[in-house]
Short mmCIF file of C-alpha atoms in Angstrom, two decimals:
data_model
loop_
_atom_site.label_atom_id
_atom_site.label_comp_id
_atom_site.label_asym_id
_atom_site.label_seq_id
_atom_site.Cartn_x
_atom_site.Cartn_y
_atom_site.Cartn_z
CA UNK A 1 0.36 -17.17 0.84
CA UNK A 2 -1.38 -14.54 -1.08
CA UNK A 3 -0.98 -14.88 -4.97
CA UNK A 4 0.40 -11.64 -6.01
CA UNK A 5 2.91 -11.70 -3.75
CA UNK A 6 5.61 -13.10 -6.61
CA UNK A 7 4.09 -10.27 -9.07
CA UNK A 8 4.18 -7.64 -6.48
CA UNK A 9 7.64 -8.27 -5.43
CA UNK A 10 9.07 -7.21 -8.58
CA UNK A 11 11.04 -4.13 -8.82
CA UNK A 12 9.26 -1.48 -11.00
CA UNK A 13 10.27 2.28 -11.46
CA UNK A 14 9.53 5.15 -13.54
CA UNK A 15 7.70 7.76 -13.78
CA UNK A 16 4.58 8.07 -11.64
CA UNK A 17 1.02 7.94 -14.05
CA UNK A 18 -1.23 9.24 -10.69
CA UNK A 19 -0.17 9.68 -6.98
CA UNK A 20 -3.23 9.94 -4.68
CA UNK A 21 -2.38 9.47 -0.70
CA UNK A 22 -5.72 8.56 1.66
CA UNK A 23 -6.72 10.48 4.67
CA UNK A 24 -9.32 10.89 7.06
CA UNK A 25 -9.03 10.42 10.84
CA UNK A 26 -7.38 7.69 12.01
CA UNK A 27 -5.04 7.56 9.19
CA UNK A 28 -1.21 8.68 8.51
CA UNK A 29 0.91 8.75 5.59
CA UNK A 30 4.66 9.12 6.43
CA UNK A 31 6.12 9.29 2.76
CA UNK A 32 9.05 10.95 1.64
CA UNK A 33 7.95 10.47 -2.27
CA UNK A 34 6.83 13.52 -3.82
CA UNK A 35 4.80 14.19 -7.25
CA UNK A 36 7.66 15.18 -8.98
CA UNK A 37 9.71 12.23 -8.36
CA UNK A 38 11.02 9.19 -10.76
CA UNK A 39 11.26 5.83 -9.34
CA UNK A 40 14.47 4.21 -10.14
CA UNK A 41 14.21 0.62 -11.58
CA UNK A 42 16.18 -0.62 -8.51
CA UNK A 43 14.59 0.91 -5.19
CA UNK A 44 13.07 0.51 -1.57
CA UNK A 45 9.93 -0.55 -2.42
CA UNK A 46 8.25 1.26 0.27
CA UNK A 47 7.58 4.37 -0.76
CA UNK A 48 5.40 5.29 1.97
CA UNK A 49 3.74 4.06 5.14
CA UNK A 50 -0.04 3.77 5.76
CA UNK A 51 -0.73 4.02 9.80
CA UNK A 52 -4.47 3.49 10.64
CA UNK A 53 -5.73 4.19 14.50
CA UNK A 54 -9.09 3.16 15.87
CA UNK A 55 -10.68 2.72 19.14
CA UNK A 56 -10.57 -1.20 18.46
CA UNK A 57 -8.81 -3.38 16.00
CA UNK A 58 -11.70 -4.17 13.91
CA UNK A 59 -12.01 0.00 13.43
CA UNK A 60 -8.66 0.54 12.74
CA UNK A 61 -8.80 -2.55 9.98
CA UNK A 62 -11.69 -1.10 8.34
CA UNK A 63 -9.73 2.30 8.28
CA UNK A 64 -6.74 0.65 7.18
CA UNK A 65 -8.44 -1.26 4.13
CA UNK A 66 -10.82 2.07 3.43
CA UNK A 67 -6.75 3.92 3.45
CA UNK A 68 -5.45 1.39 1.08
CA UNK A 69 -7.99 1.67 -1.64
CA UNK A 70 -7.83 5.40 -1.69
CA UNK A 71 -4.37 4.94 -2.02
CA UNK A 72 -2.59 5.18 -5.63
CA UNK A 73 1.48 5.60 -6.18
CA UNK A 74 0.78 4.30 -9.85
CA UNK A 75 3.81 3.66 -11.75
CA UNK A 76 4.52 4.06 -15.37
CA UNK A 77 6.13 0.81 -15.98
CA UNK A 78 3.68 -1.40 -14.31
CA UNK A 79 0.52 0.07 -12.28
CA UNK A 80 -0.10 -0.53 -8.50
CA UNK A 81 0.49 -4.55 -8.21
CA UNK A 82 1.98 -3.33 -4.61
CA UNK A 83 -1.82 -2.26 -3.26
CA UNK A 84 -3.28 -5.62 -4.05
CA UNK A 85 -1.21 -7.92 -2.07
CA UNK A 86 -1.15 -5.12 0.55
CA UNK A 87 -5.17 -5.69 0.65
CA UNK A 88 -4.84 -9.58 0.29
CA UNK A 89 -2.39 -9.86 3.55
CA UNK A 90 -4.67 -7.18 5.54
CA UNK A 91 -7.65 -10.15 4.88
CA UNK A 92 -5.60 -13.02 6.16
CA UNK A 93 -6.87 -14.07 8.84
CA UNK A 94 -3.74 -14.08 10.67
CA UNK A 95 -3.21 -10.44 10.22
CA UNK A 96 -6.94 -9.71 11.10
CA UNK A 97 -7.02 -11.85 14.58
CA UNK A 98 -3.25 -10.26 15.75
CA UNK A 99 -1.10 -12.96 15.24
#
């Protein structure tokens, strides 16, 4: 179980400090958050999805954890706890092997 999951879990809102989505090939964002947006307190907590593609799994891991780093939907009241356990479960090994 990764360790910020309890942490991460928490409902945060606000105003965003810094929004930065990733690109690059193989990668999506489908978001429907804007720059200009507040964050309620009480929310969906996904504010957007990161899709990575890749001629093998292994690729489209390394483009999904490369995606996730360059991503940043940092929040006023509490920074980006949300991208952490994000990369922590993309390391399990579980995740990783597909199953």
């Amino acid at each position: 179980m990764p360790k910020t999951l309890t942490r991460a879990s928490r409902a945060a809102g606000g105003p965003p400090r810094a929004l930065r989505r990733p690109g690059g090939p193989g990668v999506r964002v489908d978001s429907g958050y804007v720059e200009d947006n507040v964050v309620p307190t009480v929310f969906d907590s996904m504010l957007a999805k990161v899709i990575a593609f890749g001629a093998t799994r292994p690729a489209a891991l390394a483009r999904l954890e490369t995606a996730l780093r360059d991503t940043a939907i940092v929040l006023e009241s509490r920074g980006s706890p949300t991208r952490s356990l994000l990369l922590e479960l993309v390391s399990e090994s579980v995740f990783r092997e597909g199953r």
